Short mmCIF file of C-alpha atoms in Angstrom, two decimals:
data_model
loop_
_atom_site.label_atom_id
_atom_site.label_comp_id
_atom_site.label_asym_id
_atom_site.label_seq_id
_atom_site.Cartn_x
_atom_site.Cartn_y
_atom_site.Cartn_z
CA UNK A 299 23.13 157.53 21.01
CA UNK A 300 20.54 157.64 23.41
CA UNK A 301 20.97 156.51 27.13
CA UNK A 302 18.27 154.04 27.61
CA UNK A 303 17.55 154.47 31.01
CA UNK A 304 16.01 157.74 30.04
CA UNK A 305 13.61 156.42 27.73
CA UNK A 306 12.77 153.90 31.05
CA UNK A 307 11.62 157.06 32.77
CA UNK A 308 9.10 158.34 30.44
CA UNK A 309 5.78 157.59 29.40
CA UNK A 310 5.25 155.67 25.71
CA UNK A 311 4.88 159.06 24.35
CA UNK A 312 7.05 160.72 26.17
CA UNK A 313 9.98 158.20 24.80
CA UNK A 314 8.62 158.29 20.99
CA UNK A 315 8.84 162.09 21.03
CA UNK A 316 12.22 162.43 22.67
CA UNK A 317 13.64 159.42 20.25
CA UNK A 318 11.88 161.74 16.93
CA UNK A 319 13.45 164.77 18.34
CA UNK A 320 17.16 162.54 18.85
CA UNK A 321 16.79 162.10 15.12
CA UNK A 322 15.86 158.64 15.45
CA UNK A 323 13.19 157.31 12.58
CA UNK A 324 10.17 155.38 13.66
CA UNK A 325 10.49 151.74 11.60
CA UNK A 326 7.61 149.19 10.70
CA UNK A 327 6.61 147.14 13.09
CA UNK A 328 7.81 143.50 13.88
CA UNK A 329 5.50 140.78 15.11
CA UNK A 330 6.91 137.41 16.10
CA UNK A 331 5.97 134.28 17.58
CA UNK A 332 7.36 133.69 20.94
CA UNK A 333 7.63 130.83 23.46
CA UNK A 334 6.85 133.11 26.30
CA UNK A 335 4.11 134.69 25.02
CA UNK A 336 1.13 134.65 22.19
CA UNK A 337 2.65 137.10 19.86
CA UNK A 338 6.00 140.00 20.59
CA UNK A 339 5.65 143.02 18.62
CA UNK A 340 9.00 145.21 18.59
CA UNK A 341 8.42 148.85 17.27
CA UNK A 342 11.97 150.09 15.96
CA UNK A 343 13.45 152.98 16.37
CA UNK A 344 16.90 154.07 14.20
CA UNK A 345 19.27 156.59 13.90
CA UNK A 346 21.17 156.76 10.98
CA UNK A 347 24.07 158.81 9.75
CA UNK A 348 25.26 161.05 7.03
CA UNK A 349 25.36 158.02 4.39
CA UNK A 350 22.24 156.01 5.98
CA UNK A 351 24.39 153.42 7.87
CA UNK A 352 22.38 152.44 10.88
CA UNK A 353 24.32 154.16 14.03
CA UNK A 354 21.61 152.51 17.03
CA UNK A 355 19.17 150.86 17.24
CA UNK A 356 16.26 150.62 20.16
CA UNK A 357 13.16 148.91 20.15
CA UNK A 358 10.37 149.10 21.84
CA UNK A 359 8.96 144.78 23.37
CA UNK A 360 5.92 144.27 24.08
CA UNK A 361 4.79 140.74 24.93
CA UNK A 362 0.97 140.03 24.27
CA UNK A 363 -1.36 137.39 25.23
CA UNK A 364 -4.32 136.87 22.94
CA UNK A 365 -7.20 137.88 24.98
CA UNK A 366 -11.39 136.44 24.95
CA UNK A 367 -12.06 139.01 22.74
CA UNK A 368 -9.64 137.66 20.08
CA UNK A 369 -7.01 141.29 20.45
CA UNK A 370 -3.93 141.07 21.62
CA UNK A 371 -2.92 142.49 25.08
CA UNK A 372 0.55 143.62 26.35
CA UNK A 373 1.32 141.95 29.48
CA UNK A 374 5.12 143.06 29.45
CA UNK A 375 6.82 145.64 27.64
CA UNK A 376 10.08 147.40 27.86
CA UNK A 377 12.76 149.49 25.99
CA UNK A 378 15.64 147.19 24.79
CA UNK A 379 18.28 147.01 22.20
CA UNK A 380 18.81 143.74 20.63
#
């Protein structure tokens, strides 16, 4: 399992590439409503084991507001597990 103060440390990339290398698989992405913002979109990352049982779990928050051109921009974001 990966310390998640080290993905804190590194750029977007920088955390994606170290979490592929950990042997972690890149999952769909998750949008949700949310009181505190227009739209949360959590980007998954697992590891699994020998039989595919999930082992961790870290995602990737980004909280959006909907902007005057109609996209959605990240105001907050953050590595968390849930």
């Amino acid at each position: 399992m990966v310390n998640i103060n080290i993905l804190k440390g590194l750029s977007f990339s920088g955390a994606v590439e170290f979490l592929l290398e950990e042997g972690y698989c890149e999952e769909n992405v998750i949008e949700e409503e949310n009181e505190e913002c227009d739209k949360l979109f959590l980007y998954p990352y697992t590891l699994y084991d020998n039989n595919k049982k999930i082992v961790d779990e870290i995602f990737y928050a980004e909280y959006c507001m909907k902007g005057k051109d109609g996209e959605f921009e990240d105001y907050k974001s953050f590595w968390t597990r849930l």
